[in-house]
Coordinates of C-alpha atoms and ligand atoms in Angstrom, one line a residue:
M26 CA 0.2 0.1 0.5
D27 CA 1.2 3.6 -0.3
L28 CA 1.4 5.7 2.5
L29 CA 1.4 8.1 0.6
T30 CA -1.1 8.4 -1.5
Q31 CA -3.7 5.7 0.5
A32 CA -5.6 7.2 3.2
P33 CA -5.2 5.2 6.6
K34 CA -7.8 1.3 6.6
G35 CA -11.0 2.8 7.3
T36 CA -10.7 6.4 7.2
S37 CA -12.0 8.2 4.1
D38 CA -11.9 11.0 2.6
K39 CA -15.2 12.9 2.6
L40 CA -15.3 15.0 -0.9
P41 CA -16.5 18.4 -2.0
A42 CA -18.8 16.0 -4.9
D43 CA -20.8 14.9 -1.2
M44 CA -20.6 17.7 0.8
N45 CA -24.2 18.7 0.6
K46 CA -25.0 14.9 2.0
W47 CA -23.5 16.4 5.0
H48 CA -24.8 19.5 5.3
T49 CA -28.3 18.2 4.1
V50 CA -27.6 15.5 6.8
E51 CA -26.3 17.7 10.1
R52 CA -29.2 19.9 8.8
V53 CA -32.3 18.1 9.5
C54 CA -30.3 16.1 12.7
G55 CA -29.5 19.2 14.5
E56 CA -32.9 21.0 13.7
T57 CA -34.6 18.4 15.1
A58 CA -32.5 18.4 17.9
E59 CA -32.8 21.6 18.0
A60 CA -37.0 21.4 18.2
Y61 CA -36.1 19.5 21.6
G62 CA -34.8 22.1 23.5
C63 CA -30.9 20.4 22.6
K64 CA -28.3 22.8 22.4
E65 CA -24.7 21.8 20.6
I66 CA -22.3 20.8 22.5
R67 CA -18.3 20.4 21.3
T68 CA -15.4 18.5 23.2
P69 CA -12.2 17.3 22.3
V70 CA -11.6 14.7 20.1
F71 CA -9.6 12.8 22.7
E72 CA -10.1 12.9 26.6
H73 CA -7.9 11.1 29.2
T74 CA -7.7 7.0 28.8
E75 CA -9.6 6.9 31.8
L76 CA -12.4 8.6 31.3
F77 CA -13.1 6.3 28.7
H78 CA -11.9 2.8 30.9
R79 CA -14.4 4.1 33.8
S80 CA -16.9 4.5 31.3
V81 CA -17.3 2.6 28.1
G82 CA -15.8 -0.5 30.1
D83 CA -13.4 -2.3 31.0
T84 CA -15.0 -5.7 29.9
T85 CA -16.0 -4.2 26.0
D86 CA -14.3 -5.2 22.8
V87 CA -14.5 -0.8 23.1
V88 CA -11.7 -1.1 25.5
Q89 CA -10.1 -4.2 25.0
K90 CA -10.1 -4.5 21.8
E91 CA -10.7 -0.9 19.9
M92 CA -9.8 2.1 20.8
Y93 CA -6.5 4.5 19.6
T94 CA -5.1 5.1 22.6
F95 CA -1.6 6.9 22.8
T96 CA 0.7 7.9 25.4
D97 CA 1.2 12.2 24.6
N98 CA 4.5 14.0 24.8
G99 CA 4.1 14.5 28.1
G100 CA 3.7 11.2 29.5
R101 CA -0.1 10.9 29.6
S102 CA -2.4 8.4 28.9
V103 CA -4.7 9.6 26.2
T104 CA -7.6 8.1 23.6
L105 CA -9.1 9.4 20.7
R106 CA -12.4 9.3 21.1
P107 CA -14.7 5.9 20.6
E108 CA -18.3 7.1 20.8
G109 CA -19.3 11.0 22.5
T110 CA -21.3 9.9 25.8
A111 CA -18.2 10.0 28.3
G112 CA -17.4 13.2 26.5
A113 CA -20.5 14.8 27.1
V114 CA -21.0 13.3 30.3
R115 CA -17.6 14.7 31.0
A116 CA -17.7 17.6 29.9
S117 CA -21.4 18.3 31.9
I118 CA -20.0 18.3 35.2
E119 CA -16.4 20.0 34.4
N120 CA -18.5 22.7 33.4
G121 CA -21.6 23.0 36.0
L122 CA -24.1 22.3 33.3
L123 CA -25.0 19.7 36.0
N124 CA -26.2 23.0 38.1
G125 CA -28.5 24.3 35.7
P126 CA -31.6 24.1 35.4
M127 CA -33.3 20.3 34.5
P128 CA -33.6 18.4 32.1
L129 CA -30.9 19.6 29.9
K130 CA -30.9 18.6 26.9
L131 CA -27.6 18.7 24.7
Y132 CA -26.5 17.1 21.0
Y133 CA -23.4 17.0 18.8
F134 CA -21.4 15.8 16.2
V135 CA -18.1 14.2 16.9
R136 CA -15.9 12.2 14.8
C137 CA -15.4 8.4 16.2
Y138 CA -12.0 6.5 16.5
R139 CA -12.4 2.2 16.7
Y140 CA -10.1 -0.4 15.6
E141 CA -12.7 -2.1 14.1
K142 CA -12.3 -4.7 11.5
N143 CA -13.3 -2.8 7.6
Q144 CA -17.1 -3.9 6.7
K145 CA -19.9 -2.5 4.7
G146 CA -21.3 0.5 7.7
R147 CA -18.3 0.3 9.8
F148 CA -15.1 2.0 9.6
R149 CA -12.1 3.1 11.8
E150 CA -13.3 6.9 11.7
F151 CA -16.9 7.8 11.6
N152 CA -19.1 10.6 12.0
Q153 CA -22.2 10.4 15.3
F154 CA -24.4 12.5 15.7
G155 CA -25.9 12.0 19.4
V156 CA -27.9 13.2 22.0
E157 CA -27.9 13.5 26.2
Y158 CA -31.0 14.1 28.4
F159 CA -29.2 14.3 32.4
G160 CA -31.6 14.6 34.8
A161 CA -35.1 13.6 33.5
R162 CA -35.7 10.2 35.2
S163 CA -39.7 9.2 34.4
P164 CA -40.8 7.1 31.5
L165 CA -41.9 10.4 28.7
S166 CA -37.9 11.3 28.6
D167 CA -36.8 7.6 27.5
A168 CA -40.1 8.3 24.9
E169 CA -38.8 11.6 23.9
V170 CA -35.2 10.6 23.1
I171 CA -36.4 7.8 20.6
M172 CA -39.2 9.7 19.2
L173 CA -36.7 12.9 18.7
A174 CA -34.3 9.9 17.1
H175 CA -36.6 8.5 15.3
N176 CA -37.7 12.5 13.5
A177 CA -34.4 12.8 12.8
I178 CA -34.1 9.3 11.1
T179 CA -37.2 10.2 9.1
G180 CA -36.8 14.4 9.0
L181 CA -34.4 12.5 6.5
G182 CA -36.8 11.1 5.0
I183 CA -35.5 7.1 5.4
S184 CA -38.4 4.5 6.8
Q185 CA -36.0 1.2 6.3
F186 CA -36.1 0.5 10.0
K187 CA -36.9 -0.6 12.8
L188 CA -37.0 -0.1 16.2
E189 CA -35.7 -2.8 18.9
I190 CA -36.3 -2.2 22.3
N191 CA -35.0 -3.9 25.8
S192 CA -34.6 -3.4 29.3
I193 CA -31.3 -3.9 30.8
G194 CA -32.4 -3.5 34.3
C195 CA -30.7 -2.1 37.2
P196 CA -27.9 -2.9 39.2
K197 CA -31.0 -4.0 42.0
C198 CA -31.6 -6.9 39.6
R199 CA -29.1 -7.6 37.9
P200 CA -26.9 -9.9 39.6
K201 CA -29.6 -12.9 39.6
Y202 CA -29.5 -12.4 35.8
Q203 CA -25.5 -12.6 35.8
Q204 CA -25.4 -15.6 37.6
A205 CA -28.2 -16.7 35.8
L206 CA -25.6 -16.0 32.5
K207 CA -22.9 -17.2 34.4
D208 CA -24.4 -20.6 35.3
Y209 CA -25.7 -20.9 31.8
Y210 CA -21.6 -20.5 29.8
K211 CA -20.1 -22.1 33.3
S212 CA -21.2 -25.2 31.4
H213 CA -19.7 -24.2 27.6
E214 CA -16.8 -22.7 29.3
D215 CA -14.0 -24.5 26.8
E216 CA -15.1 -23.2 23.8
L217 CA -15.8 -19.5 25.0
C218 CA -12.3 -17.0 23.4
G219 CA -9.9 -16.1 25.6
T220 CA -11.3 -13.1 26.2
C221 CA -15.2 -14.1 27.2
K222 CA -13.3 -17.0 29.4
E223 CA -12.5 -13.6 31.4
R224 CA -15.8 -12.0 30.8
L225 CA -17.8 -14.7 31.9
E226 CA -16.4 -14.3 35.8
R227 CA -15.3 -9.5 36.0
N228 CA -18.4 -9.1 33.6
P229 CA -21.1 -12.3 32.0
M230 CA -23.5 -9.8 30.4
R231 CA -20.2 -9.3 27.4
L232 CA -20.5 -12.9 26.8
L233 CA -23.9 -11.6 25.0
D234 CA -22.3 -9.1 22.8
C235 CA -18.8 -11.1 21.5
K236 CA -18.6 -11.5 17.8
V237 CA -16.9 -14.2 17.6
E238 CA -18.9 -16.6 16.0
S239 CA -17.8 -20.0 18.7
C240 CA -19.1 -17.8 21.5
R241 CA -22.1 -16.3 19.2
K242 CA -23.7 -19.9 18.5
F243 CA -24.4 -19.8 22.5
L244 CA -27.1 -17.0 21.8
P245 CA -30.2 -18.0 21.4
D246 CA -31.1 -20.1 24.5
A247 CA -29.1 -17.8 27.0
P248 CA -31.1 -16.9 29.2
V249 CA -32.9 -13.1 28.4
I250 CA -32.7 -9.9 31.2
L251 CA -36.6 -9.2 30.7
D252 CA -37.3 -12.8 32.3
Y253 CA -35.1 -11.0 36.0
L254 CA -36.3 -7.7 35.8
C255 CA -37.5 -6.0 39.2
D256 CA -40.8 -4.4 39.3
E257 CA -39.3 -1.1 39.7
C258 CA -37.4 -1.9 36.1
R259 CA -40.6 -3.6 34.6
E260 CA -42.8 -1.1 35.7
H261 CA -40.5 2.0 33.9
F262 CA -40.1 -0.4 30.6
D263 CA -43.9 -0.7 30.8
G264 CA -44.2 3.0 30.5
V265 CA -41.4 3.9 27.9
K266 CA -44.6 0.9 25.8
T267 CA -47.5 3.3 26.9
A268 CA -46.1 6.2 25.3
L269 CA -44.5 5.0 22.4
D270 CA -47.7 3.1 21.4
D271 CA -49.8 6.6 22.4
M272 CA -47.4 8.2 19.5
K273 CA -47.7 5.5 17.4
L274 CA -44.6 4.0 17.2
S275 CA -44.0 0.8 15.9
Y276 CA -41.9 -1.0 18.2
E277 CA -40.1 -4.4 18.8
I278 CA -39.2 -6.1 21.8
N279 CA -35.9 -7.5 21.9
G280 CA -34.6 -9.5 24.9
R281 CA -31.1 -9.6 22.8
I282 CA -30.4 -5.8 23.8
V283 CA -27.0 -5.1 25.6
R284 CA -25.5 -3.0 23.5
G285 CA -21.7 -2.6 23.2
L286 CA -21.1 -0.2 26.0
D287 CA -21.4 -0.9 30.3
Y288 CA -22.6 2.2 31.2
Y289 CA -26.8 1.0 30.6
T290 CA -29.6 1.1 32.9
N291 CA -33.1 0.1 32.0
T292 CA -34.5 1.1 28.7
V293 CA -31.5 -0.1 25.9
F294 CA -33.0 0.5 21.9
E295 CA -31.5 0.1 18.9
F296 CA -32.4 1.8 15.0
I297 CA -31.8 -1.1 12.4
S298 CA -31.5 -0.5 8.7
T299 CA -33.4 -2.9 6.6
I300 CA -32.5 -2.3 3.6
P301 CA -30.6 -5.1 1.8
G302 CA -27.0 -6.1 1.9
F303 CA -27.3 -3.7 5.3
S304 CA -28.9 -5.5 8.4
G305 CA -26.6 -2.9 10.9
A306 CA -28.1 -0.1 13.7
I307 CA -28.2 3.8 12.4
C308 CA -28.9 4.7 15.3
A309 CA -28.3 3.7 19.4
G310 CA -28.5 4.1 22.3
G311 CA -30.2 4.1 26.2
R312 CA -30.9 5.7 29.9
Y313 CA -27.1 5.2 32.0
D314 CA -28.5 5.8 35.9
G315 CA -25.1 5.8 37.0
L316 CA -22.6 6.9 34.7
V317 CA -22.1 10.8 36.0
E318 CA -22.4 9.5 39.4
Q319 CA -19.0 7.0 37.8
V320 CA -17.1 9.9 35.7
G321 CA -17.6 11.7 39.3
G322 CA -20.6 13.5 39.3
N323 CA -23.0 14.4 41.9
P324 CA -25.8 11.1 40.9
T325 CA -27.5 12.6 37.9
C326 CA -29.7 10.0 35.3
G327 CA -29.8 9.8 32.3
L328 CA -29.7 9.0 28.6
G329 CA -29.5 9.6 24.8
F330 CA -28.5 7.8 21.9
A331 CA -26.2 8.0 18.8
A332 CA -27.1 7.7 14.8
G333 CA -23.9 7.1 12.5
L334 CA -23.6 9.4 9.8
E335 CA -22.0 7.4 7.3
R336 CA -25.0 4.8 8.2
L337 CA -27.9 7.2 7.8
I338 CA -26.1 8.4 4.0
M339 CA -25.8 5.1 2.9
I340 CA -29.7 4.4 3.2
M341 CA -30.5 7.8 1.6
E342 CA -28.5 6.5 -1.3
A343 CA -30.0 2.9 -1.0
Q344 CA -33.3 5.0 -0.7
K345 CA -32.6 7.0 -3.5
L346 CA -33.3 9.6 -1.7
E347 CA -32.6 13.2 -2.2
F348 CA -29.9 15.2 -0.9
A349 CA -30.1 19.3 -0.6
P350 CA -28.5 20.7 -3.6
A351 CA -25.0 21.7 -3.5
K352 CA -24.3 25.8 -3.8
E353 CA -24.3 27.0 -7.6
C354 CA -22.0 29.7 -8.7
D355 CA -24.4 33.0 -8.9
I356 CA -21.7 35.4 -11.5
Y357 CA -19.2 35.2 -13.1
I358 CA -17.4 38.5 -14.4
A359 CA -15.7 37.9 -16.6
S360 CA -12.7 40.6 -18.7
T361 CA -10.7 41.1 -21.8
D362 CA -7.7 42.9 -20.1
E363 CA -5.9 43.9 -17.2
K364 CA -7.9 46.7 -16.8
S365 CA -11.0 45.5 -16.7
A366 CA -10.0 42.4 -14.8
L367 CA -9.0 45.1 -12.2
K368 CA -12.3 46.4 -12.2
A369 CA -14.4 42.7 -12.1
F370 CA -12.2 42.1 -9.0
S371 CA -13.9 44.6 -7.3
L372 CA -17.2 44.3 -7.8
V373 CA -16.6 40.7 -7.5
Q374 CA -15.7 41.3 -3.6
Q375 CA -18.4 44.1 -3.0
L376 CA -20.9 41.1 -4.5
R377 CA -19.3 38.4 -1.7
L378 CA -20.3 41.3 1.1
V379 CA -23.4 40.8 -0.1
G380 CA -23.5 37.0 0.2
F381 CA -23.5 35.8 -3.5
W382 CA -20.6 33.6 -4.6
A383 CA -19.6 35.6 -7.5
E384 CA -15.9 34.7 -9.9
C385 CA -13.4 36.4 -11.7
D386 CA -10.2 36.1 -14.0
I387 CA -7.3 34.9 -11.2
S388 CA -5.5 32.9 -13.5
G389 CA -4.9 35.9 -16.1
R390 CA -7.0 33.3 -18.6
G391 CA -8.4 34.7 -22.1
L392 CA -11.5 36.0 -22.3
R393 CA -13.1 32.5 -24.1
A394 CA -11.5 30.2 -21.7
Q395 CA -13.2 32.0 -18.9
M396 CA -16.8 31.3 -20.0
K397 CA -15.6 28.0 -20.6
Y398 CA -15.2 27.8 -17.2
A399 CA -18.0 30.0 -15.8
D400 CA -20.3 27.4 -17.4
K401 CA -18.0 24.8 -16.2
I402 CA -19.0 25.9 -12.4
G403 CA -22.6 26.9 -13.5
A404 CA -22.3 30.3 -12.8
S405 CA -26.0 31.5 -13.1
F406 CA -25.3 34.7 -14.1
S407 CA -21.8 35.9 -16.4
M408 CA -21.1 39.6 -17.5
V409 CA -17.8 40.7 -19.5
L410 CA -16.4 43.9 -18.7
G411 CA -13.8 45.1 -21.5
E412 CA -12.8 48.9 -22.7
T413 CA -16.7 50.3 -24.3
E414 CA -17.6 49.4 -20.0
L415 CA -15.3 50.9 -18.4
E416 CA -15.5 53.6 -20.5
S417 CA -19.1 53.9 -20.4
G418 CA -19.6 52.1 -17.2
K419 CA -22.3 50.2 -17.7
A420 CA -22.5 46.4 -19.1
V421 CA -24.4 43.5 -20.0
L422 CA -26.2 40.8 -17.4
K423 CA -27.2 37.9 -19.2
N424 CA -29.3 35.0 -17.4
M425 CA -26.5 32.0 -18.5
K426 CA -30.0 29.4 -18.2
D427 CA -32.3 30.9 -20.2
G428 CA -30.1 33.8 -22.4
E429 CA -31.6 36.9 -21.1
K430 CA -29.8 40.2 -20.2
L431 CA -30.2 43.2 -18.4
E432 CA -28.7 46.3 -19.1
V433 CA -26.4 47.7 -14.8
S434 CA -24.5 49.8 -14.2
I435 CA -21.2 49.4 -13.0
D436 CA -20.4 51.9 -11.4
G437 CA -21.8 52.5 -7.7
D438 CA -23.6 50.8 -5.2
F439 CA -22.8 47.8 -7.7
A440 CA -23.7 44.8 -4.9
A441 CA -27.3 46.7 -4.3
K442 CA -28.2 47.0 -8.1
A443 CA -27.4 43.7 -9.0
S444 CA -28.6 43.0 -6.0
S445 CA -31.7 43.3 -6.8
L446 CA -31.2 41.6 -10.4
L447 CA -29.5 38.3 -9.2
I448 CA -32.6 37.5 -6.9
K449 CA -35.2 38.5 -9.4
I450 CA -34.6 37.5 -12.8
Ligands
HAM504 P1 -22.6 3.0 19.7 O1 -23.5 2.5 19.5 O2 -21.2 2.6 19.9 O3 -23.1 3.8 21.1 O4 -22.6 3.7 18.2 C1 -24.6 4.6 18.1 C2 -24.3 4.6 16.6 O5 -23.0 5.0 15.9 C3 -24.1 2.8 15.6 O6 -25.5 2.6 15.8 C4 -24.2 3.0 14.4 O7 -24.9 3.0 13.5 C5 -22.6 3.9 15.0 N1 -21.3 3.1 14.9 C6 -20.7 2.4 15.6 N2 -19.3 2.2 15.4 C7 -19.1 2.6 14.1 C8 -18.3 1.9 13.4 N3 -17.6 1.9 13.5 N4 -18.7 2.8 11.9 C9 -19.6 3.3 11.5 N5 -20.1 4.0 12.3 C10 -20.3 3.4 13.4 C11 -22.6 4.7 21.2 O8 -21.2 5.4 20.9 C12 -23.4 5.1 22.7 N6 -22.3 6.7 22.7 C13 -24.3 6.1 21.8 C14 -24.9 6.1 23.4 C15 -25.6 8.2 23.6 N7 -25.7 6.2 23.8 C16 -26.2 7.2 25.1 N8 -26.3 8.3 24.5

């Protein structure tokens, strides 16, 4: 592989021609979050490694196998974030956001890093849109977060997905379930992968999330958490289901969802793609009532989700959905000599200051080449400046789409005069 001219495995360049797709997805997701009162937060791309050990969990695949961790020049261990929740929680504690009015509702766009096997929809560098709510305990908050995710996905036009929900209980009811899992897997211990043998003692629920085939084959007969929920957790889950039913949101209950991160309690959910050839999650999340305290804050309940932007775009493309079109050049002002080139240069500056995409020649090209370029960049209008135009102070503005022409004064407040024409025609 050519190290100089090839991006590292699992990464990709987001090229100018595709930017309208990214902008469409980011706009719809951001606007949806803001309609629910969420405020944007931006956190560092790397954090102290310890943060992810504490939050995501020591026994998860993410921490054990996938993190990009390195020692910086000051001898500290830092990690490129594998997800956005830990950073949002850390930032909320550090900056006192949890002392303000509750619930605190945040959203973010983050670039994440996981050393994963490269396959369809799975990358080593990827982008997430995420939402985190703090201080909301009622099942209605679970339903609201799920609705928010649903509205962002459907707001993009995506229809080929299904919603699956589960409850994974709380520290009160989980030990009983973990014991049942331990008992079940103990009888298959010899066939488990090395990591799972260790997980069997430390965190048996992680066995359900193992991607190794020899471990996965035991999944269908493993005990299901829903059979072990305490009354409180069952009541909470019933409340979430009632609210979703009331909103007529269809979902399936999948007792096998455990999520790949350790911080979850109670409700967990996944929006799964149903397009042919990709059945992964496009968005996933849940409640994490112990996380803030685990990271060093006062006990505060929380919940949220994240959607993979690459996956959203992939599904939109598969469904042949429309993205907002890329912006086109408003006007190209061509010139025939040095003096008019300078005038064109000054006119485009005026237009840019009032928000138009205006272009002129900055490459020393002849008129024919300039007009060819104007055509290539799809300029809506063109204007040619030469000796005559400079002398008369007037030039012809041409609509490149229908050929219509209009004379316009190029002296005085050109931007004000041209603006109304560029918008009107
Ligand atoms: P997650 O399930 O690990 O949860 O990731 C959320 C979403 O990010 C996935 O559903 C998927 O769309 C996308 N994603 C994950 N890994 C990759 C990858 N390697 N390549 C492409 N896309 C990927 C979390 O990250 C939690 N922080 C979500 C959350 C927020 N829970 C509560 N608040």
